[in-house]
Amino acid sequence: MKAVLGRDDLAEAAAAGAKAAGTPFERVDVKPVHKASKGFVNDSAVDVCEIAIVTLLQAVAFGKPVVLLPVTALGRFQHQTLVTRKDLPVTAVEGRTVGVRSWSQTTCVWVRGFLTEQYGVDLREVDWIAYEDGHIREYTDPSWVRRAPAGAKLPQDFLDGRVDFGIMGNDLPKGDDTIHPVIENAHDVAAEWSARKGFVPVNHVIAVSEAAAREHAGAVCAMYDAMAAVAETGGGKGPVPLNPVGFDALRGPLAQASAFAAEQGVLPAPVDYDDLVARSCDALGVPPSRLGG
């Protein structure tokens, strides 16, 4: 099996699990890891892939043959990723420009959800600018989101003042001390949100092509066991686990992300979490309890 996994410890665990099951394993190096998602969901370019949860939800909504393996590869707080270089409060996003890498980017879905849920922002009153397509070929952005000119890049437009706000995680420009989170005390706000909800806004999980899950069910389950044993070592401590594992543990973040994504036009309708579980169990031929649910 071919796999794209960003974390070395998860990749090593997956390789060990596959080997123990007698299945060949090859790690494909793709950096940044999200660059592998388009080929995985549209063309089954690899068998196992670290994938953003909104990409997974879209893949299921658009009938792509992929299933969830409930291991978190990246869990983190997200409130700090709404940034500006100006002296503007969070409610000032209405009527101003906000740049996002892509409308369906998972970090952006979480942050827009916070804006509506916690701050009463009307998303349609914001001048949204998206710089890239999402990963699902059939998906198109809502009509009220405009596209940046060809060749434009969000970090540079942000630094040059062409957008007032940006939602940026790993692509945040470095070395400019004028950049700051828009939400005051963002870490504390995020911690309180997660404590109240009972989960963190998970970013990446593991997905498997349906064909690989059916053909190599034993190996996939062995990979799950091995990755589950190390998944929680990839992040710091918070009010709830940053890297939840198992169907039960991932229900909260995936269901919430699905609701936010549907409200924002990222999904045609919310994806039911029990359907995700059933798809995985059917492909692997196991009950939910085998994968922590």
Tab-separated table of C-alpha atoms in Angstrom:
chain	number	residue	atom	x	y	z
A	1	MET	CA	0.000	0.000	0.000
A	2	LYS	CA	1.080	3.565	-0.716
A	3	ALA	CA	0.559	6.174	1.972
A	4	VAL	CA	1.037	9.923	2.439
A	5	LEU	CA	1.434	10.775	6.119
A	6	GLY	CA	2.909	14.023	7.356
A	7	ARG	CA	3.988	12.861	10.801
A	8	ASP	CA	7.030	10.607	10.926
A	9	ASP	CA	5.802	8.778	14.012
A	10	LEU	CA	2.464	7.933	12.395
A	11	ALA	CA	4.184	6.860	9.182
A	12	GLU	CA	6.533	4.561	11.081
A	13	ALA	CA	3.643	3.100	13.043
A	14	ALA	CA	1.591	2.528	9.882
A	15	ALA	CA	4.534	0.831	8.202
A	16	ALA	CA	5.015	-1.450	11.209
A	17	GLY	CA	1.329	-2.352	11.277
A	18	ALA	CA	1.248	-3.159	7.571
A	19	LYS	CA	4.421	-5.224	7.838
A	20	ALA	CA	3.020	-7.211	10.758
A	21	ALA	CA	-0.007	-8.004	8.589
A	22	GLY	CA	2.216	-9.099	5.695
A	23	THR	CA	1.279	-6.202	3.411
A	24	PRO	CA	3.905	-4.154	1.519
A	25	PHE	CA	3.977	-0.489	2.542
A	26	GLU	CA	5.460	2.540	0.789
A	27	ARG	CA	5.496	6.061	2.216
A	28	VAL	CA	5.120	8.671	-0.512
A	29	ASP	CA	6.765	11.975	0.382
A	30	VAL	CA	4.506	14.968	-0.340
A	31	LYS	CA	5.138	18.346	1.287
A	32	PRO	CA	3.078	20.102	2.419
A	33	VAL	CA	0.922	17.068	3.054
A	34	HIS	CA	-2.321	18.725	1.891
A	35	LYS	CA	-0.935	18.712	-1.669
A	36	ALA	CA	-1.641	14.960	-1.796
A	37	SER	CA	-5.363	15.328	-1.085
A	38	LYS	CA	-6.521	16.186	-4.597
A	39	GLY	CA	-4.941	13.116	-6.181
A	40	PHE	CA	-6.142	10.888	-3.358
A	41	VAL	CA	-9.803	11.876	-3.358
A	42	ASN	CA	-10.225	12.273	-7.122
A	43	ASP	CA	-7.930	9.620	-8.565
A	44	SER	CA	-7.075	7.198	-5.718
A	45	ALA	CA	-3.426	8.109	-6.305
A	46	VAL	CA	-2.472	6.545	-2.959
A	47	ASP	CA	-4.193	4.070	-0.654
A	48	VAL	CA	-3.849	5.859	2.691
A	49	CYS	CA	-3.692	9.626	3.118
A	50	GLU	CA	-3.571	12.224	5.837
A	51	ILE	CA	-6.467	14.478	4.895
A	52	ALA	CA	-8.209	17.563	6.227
A	53	ILE	CA	-11.583	16.728	7.736
A	54	VAL	CA	-13.522	19.096	5.469
A	55	THR	CA	-11.901	17.469	2.436
A	56	LEU	CA	-13.047	14.101	3.798
A	57	LEU	CA	-16.580	15.407	4.331
A	58	GLN	CA	-16.681	16.862	0.821
A	59	ALA	CA	-15.330	13.627	-0.644
A	60	VAL	CA	-18.150	11.665	0.967
A	61	ALA	CA	-20.749	14.252	-0.067
A	62	PHE	CA	-19.591	14.037	-3.682
A	63	GLY	CA	-19.474	10.251	-3.749
A	64	LYS	CA	-15.716	9.717	-3.712
A	65	PRO	CA	-14.647	6.172	-2.692
A	66	VAL	CA	-12.811	7.064	0.517
A	67	VAL	CA	-13.461	6.092	4.125
A	68	LEU	CA	-12.432	7.467	7.505
A	69	LEU	CA	-9.812	5.738	9.628
A	70	PRO	CA	-10.448	7.502	12.948
A	71	VAL	CA	-6.967	8.693	13.892
A	72	THR	CA	-6.191	12.397	14.300
A	73	ALA	CA	-2.977	13.449	12.582
A	74	LEU	CA	-3.308	17.139	13.460
A	75	GLY	CA	-5.432	18.674	16.156
A	76	ARG	CA	-4.954	22.276	17.221
A	77	PHE	CA	-6.695	25.416	18.374
A	78	GLN	CA	-7.811	27.590	15.438
A	79	HIS	CA	-9.003	30.916	16.857
A	80	GLN	CA	-5.550	32.490	16.493
A	81	THR	CA	-5.461	31.948	12.720
A	82	LEU	CA	-7.672	34.975	11.950
A	83	VAL	CA	-5.038	37.696	11.715
A	84	THR	CA	-4.614	41.339	10.743
A	85	ARG	CA	-1.970	44.055	10.744
A	86	LYS	CA	-4.523	46.720	11.620
A	87	ASP	CA	-6.232	47.847	14.805
A	88	LEU	CA	-9.585	46.243	14.077
A	89	PRO	CA	-11.913	44.176	16.300
A	90	VAL	CA	-13.266	40.819	15.227
A	91	THR	CA	-16.706	42.229	14.398
A	92	ALA	CA	-15.076	44.588	11.888
A	93	VAL	CA	-14.747	41.792	9.367
A	94	GLU	CA	-18.209	42.687	8.074
A	95	GLY	CA	-17.754	45.050	5.143
A	96	ARG	CA	-14.008	44.390	4.858
A	97	THR	CA	-11.811	42.022	2.884
A	98	VAL	CA	-10.828	38.645	4.327
A	99	GLY	CA	-8.461	36.411	2.383
A	100	VAL	CA	-8.542	32.611	2.560
A	101	ARG	CA	-6.344	30.108	0.748
A	102	SER	CA	-9.430	28.236	-0.397
A	103	TRP	CA	-13.045	28.500	0.672
A	104	SER	CA	-13.158	24.829	1.655
A	105	GLN	CA	-9.918	24.872	3.672
A	106	THR	CA	-10.618	23.255	7.045
A	107	THR	CA	-9.032	25.999	9.151
A	108	CYS	CA	-11.207	28.558	7.365
A	109	VAL	CA	-14.369	26.527	7.931
A	110	TRP	CA	-13.626	26.409	11.661
A	111	VAL	CA	-12.860	30.138	11.905
A	112	ARG	CA	-15.957	31.179	9.948
A	113	GLY	CA	-17.962	28.944	12.271
A	114	PHE	CA	-16.511	30.750	15.280
A	115	LEU	CA	-17.327	34.105	13.684
A	116	THR	CA	-21.004	33.233	13.311
A	117	GLU	CA	-21.420	31.216	16.507
A	118	GLN	CA	-19.457	33.362	18.954
A	119	TYR	CA	-19.469	36.841	17.415
A	120	GLY	CA	-22.697	37.025	15.410
A	121	VAL	CA	-20.951	37.833	12.134
A	122	ASP	CA	-23.058	37.634	8.971
A	123	LEU	CA	-20.689	35.858	6.579
A	124	ARG	CA	-22.459	37.288	3.537
A	125	GLU	CA	-21.585	40.799	4.679
A	126	VAL	CA	-17.869	40.017	4.419
A	127	ASP	CA	-15.837	40.564	1.259
A	128	TRP	CA	-14.311	37.089	0.971
A	129	ILE	CA	-11.403	36.478	-1.400
A	130	ALA	CA	-10.285	32.905	-2.156
A	131	TYR	CA	-6.918	32.225	-3.781
A	132	GLU	CA	-7.104	28.533	-4.721
A	133	ASP	CA	-9.555	25.811	-5.657
A	134	GLY	CA	-10.472	23.173	-3.126
A	135	HIS	CA	-9.524	19.519	-3.504
A	136	ILE	CA	-12.809	18.158	-4.892
A	137	ARG	CA	-13.067	18.687	-8.649
A	138	GLU	CA	-16.864	18.901	-8.711
A	139	TYR	CA	-17.068	21.586	-6.012
A	140	THR	CA	-17.485	25.279	-6.772
A	141	ASP	CA	-17.364	28.159	-4.298
A	142	PRO	CA	-20.559	30.014	-3.324
A	143	SER	CA	-21.504	32.918	-5.589
A	144	TRP	CA	-20.788	35.411	-2.787
A	145	VAL	CA	-17.086	34.461	-2.621
A	146	ARG	CA	-14.810	36.116	-5.183
A	147	ARG	CA	-11.590	34.725	-6.603
A	148	ALA	CA	-8.265	36.526	-6.411
A	149	PRO	CA	-6.540	37.400	-9.703
A	150	ALA	CA	-4.487	34.613	-11.279
A	151	GLY	CA	-1.035	34.441	-9.759
A	152	ALA	CA	-1.929	36.348	-6.595
A	153	LYS	CA	-0.863	34.853	-3.255
A	154	LEU	CA	-2.643	35.437	0.039
A	155	PRO	CA	0.443	35.990	2.236
A	156	GLN	CA	1.794	38.686	-0.087
A	157	ASP	CA	-1.567	40.401	-0.578
A	158	PHE	CA	-1.959	40.398	3.189
A	159	LEU	CA	1.464	41.979	3.744
A	160	ASP	CA	0.822	44.526	0.996
A	161	GLY	CA	-2.485	45.583	2.564
A	162	ARG	CA	-4.726	44.398	-0.268
A	163	VAL	CA	-6.749	42.375	2.244
A	164	ASP	CA	-7.659	43.570	5.734
A	165	PHE	CA	-7.736	40.156	7.372
A	166	GLY	CA	-6.404	36.719	6.558
A	167	ILE	CA	-7.157	33.233	7.825
A	168	MET	CA	-3.775	31.562	7.812
A	169	GLY	CA	-2.269	28.641	9.698
A	170	ASN	CA	1.016	27.220	8.431
A	171	ASP	CA	1.153	29.793	5.615
A	172	LEU	CA	1.257	32.781	7.994
A	173	PRO	CA	4.115	35.141	7.016
A	174	LYS	CA	6.999	35.040	9.479
A	175	GLY	CA	9.122	37.852	10.849
A	176	ASP	CA	6.539	40.663	10.890
A	177	ASP	CA	5.634	41.700	14.420
A	178	THR	CA	2.724	43.818	13.229
A	179	ILE	CA	0.749	40.644	12.472
A	180	HIS	CA	-1.522	39.687	15.343
A	181	PRO	CA	-4.621	37.574	16.038
A	182	VAL	CA	-7.872	39.476	15.660
A	183	ILE	CA	-9.561	37.618	18.504
A	184	GLU	CA	-8.214	38.935	21.791
A	185	ASN	CA	-6.708	36.301	24.085
A	186	ALA	CA	-7.213	33.826	21.244
A	187	HIS	CA	-5.603	30.896	23.068
A	188	ASP	CA	-7.814	31.331	26.132
A	189	VAL	CA	-10.924	31.767	23.978
A	190	ALA	CA	-10.028	28.619	22.061
A	191	ALA	CA	-9.404	26.656	25.245
A	192	GLU	CA	-12.762	27.745	26.662
A	193	TRP	CA	-14.536	26.838	23.407
A	194	SER	CA	-12.974	23.374	23.375
A	195	ALA	CA	-13.706	22.780	27.055
A	196	ARG	CA	-17.336	23.758	26.509
A	197	LYS	CA	-17.708	21.641	23.373
A	198	GLY	CA	-15.696	18.704	24.682
A	199	PHE	CA	-13.372	18.532	21.665
A	200	VAL	CA	-10.764	20.503	19.760
A	201	PRO	CA	-11.355	21.743	16.200
A	202	VAL	CA	-9.491	18.851	14.572
A	203	ASN	CA	-7.711	19.625	11.323
A	204	HIS	CA	-6.316	16.373	9.812
A	205	VAL	CA	-7.359	12.735	10.106
A	206	ILE	CA	-6.445	9.540	8.235
A	207	ALA	CA	-8.472	8.312	5.263
A	208	VAL	CA	-8.247	5.128	3.201
A	209	SER	CA	-9.430	4.398	-0.309
A	210	GLU	CA	-12.453	2.132	-0.238
A	211	ALA	CA	-10.721	-0.341	-2.549
A	212	ALA	CA	-7.685	-0.610	-0.254
A	213	ALA	CA	-9.903	-0.955	2.816
A	214	ARG	CA	-11.730	-3.889	1.238
A	215	GLU	CA	-8.642	-5.585	-0.176
A	216	HIS	CA	-6.359	-5.054	2.826
A	217	ALA	CA	-8.782	-4.871	5.743
A	218	GLY	CA	-6.499	-6.747	8.117
A	219	ALA	CA	-3.541	-4.527	7.325
A	220	VAL	CA	-5.610	-1.343	7.629
A	221	CYS	CA	-6.868	-2.402	11.051
A	222	ALA	CA	-3.309	-3.246	12.112
A	223	MET	CA	-2.194	0.183	10.902
A	224	TYR	CA	-5.009	1.765	12.906
A	225	ASP	CA	-3.880	-0.044	16.065
A	226	ALA	CA	-0.276	1.041	15.587
A	227	MET	CA	-1.113	4.663	14.757
A	228	ALA	CA	-3.642	4.912	17.591
A	229	ALA	CA	-0.915	3.955	20.048
A	230	VAL	CA	1.221	6.958	19.076
A	231	ALA	CA	-1.301	9.545	17.813
A	232	GLU	CA	-1.611	11.429	21.068
A	233	THR	CA	2.113	12.206	21.215
A	234	GLY	CA	1.903	14.764	18.401
A	235	GLY	CA	0.648	17.807	20.298
A	236	GLY	CA	0.666	19.702	23.552
A	237	LYS	CA	-1.813	19.465	26.374
A	238	GLY	CA	-5.153	21.208	26.406
A	239	PRO	CA	-8.536	21.073	28.119
A	240	VAL	CA	-9.424	18.070	25.928
A	241	PRO	CA	-7.192	15.743	23.847
A	242	LEU	CA	-5.578	17.467	20.873
A	243	ASN	CA	-5.322	14.222	18.915
A	244	PRO	CA	-8.467	12.148	19.571
A	245	VAL	CA	-8.583	8.565	18.322
A	246	GLY	CA	-11.555	6.310	17.604
A	247	PHE	CA	-15.056	6.817	16.239
A	248	ASP	CA	-16.476	7.968	19.563
A	249	ALA	CA	-13.744	10.553	20.120
A	250	LEU	CA	-14.051	12.034	16.631
A	251	ARG	CA	-17.840	12.315	16.578
A	252	GLY	CA	-17.894	15.810	18.097
A	253	PRO	CA	-15.385	17.565	15.845
A	254	LEU	CA	-16.539	15.898	12.631
A	255	ALA	CA	-20.222	16.545	13.317
A	256	GLN	CA	-19.524	20.192	14.195
A	257	ALA	CA	-17.315	20.725	11.141
A	258	SER	CA	-20.012	19.149	8.973
A	259	ALA	CA	-22.628	21.563	10.338
A	260	PHE	CA	-20.371	24.594	9.869
A	261	ALA	CA	-19.416	23.503	6.341
A	262	ALA	CA	-23.040	23.061	5.284
A	263	GLU	CA	-23.958	26.503	6.633
A	264	GLN	CA	-21.105	28.023	4.606
A	265	GLY	CA	-21.918	26.358	1.292
A	266	VAL	CA	-18.943	24.010	1.500
A	267	LEU	CA	-21.256	20.974	1.621
A	268	PRO	CA	-24.626	20.582	-0.114
A	269	ALA	CA	-25.959	19.253	3.207
A	270	PRO	CA	-24.423	18.068	6.471
A	271	VAL	CA	-22.747	14.659	6.255
A	272	ASP	CA	-24.168	12.367	8.921
A	273	TYR	CA	-21.423	11.044	11.179
A	274	ASP	CA	-23.090	7.665	11.585
A	275	ASP	CA	-22.939	7.296	7.799
A	276	LEU	CA	-19.188	7.908	7.925
A	277	VAL	CA	-18.837	5.194	10.548
A	278	ALA	CA	-21.018	2.772	8.589
A	279	ARG	CA	-19.018	3.339	5.390
A	280	SER	CA	-15.746	2.542	7.147
A	281	CYS	CA	-17.113	-0.520	8.909
A	282	ASP	CA	-18.696	-1.872	5.734
A	283	ALA	CA	-15.471	-1.500	3.757
A	284	LEU	CA	-13.339	-3.073	6.486
A	285	GLY	CA	-15.880	-5.705	7.531
A	286	VAL	CA	-15.684	-4.799	11.216
A	287	PRO	CA	-18.083	-3.469	13.872
A	288	PRO	CA	-17.643	0.126	15.104
A	289	SER	CA	-16.179	-1.126	18.376
A	290	ARG	CA	-13.128	-2.394	16.474
A	291	LEU	CA	-12.197	1.213	15.710
A	292	GLY	CA	-13.068	2.870	18.991
A	293	GLY	CA	-16.788	3.336	18.579
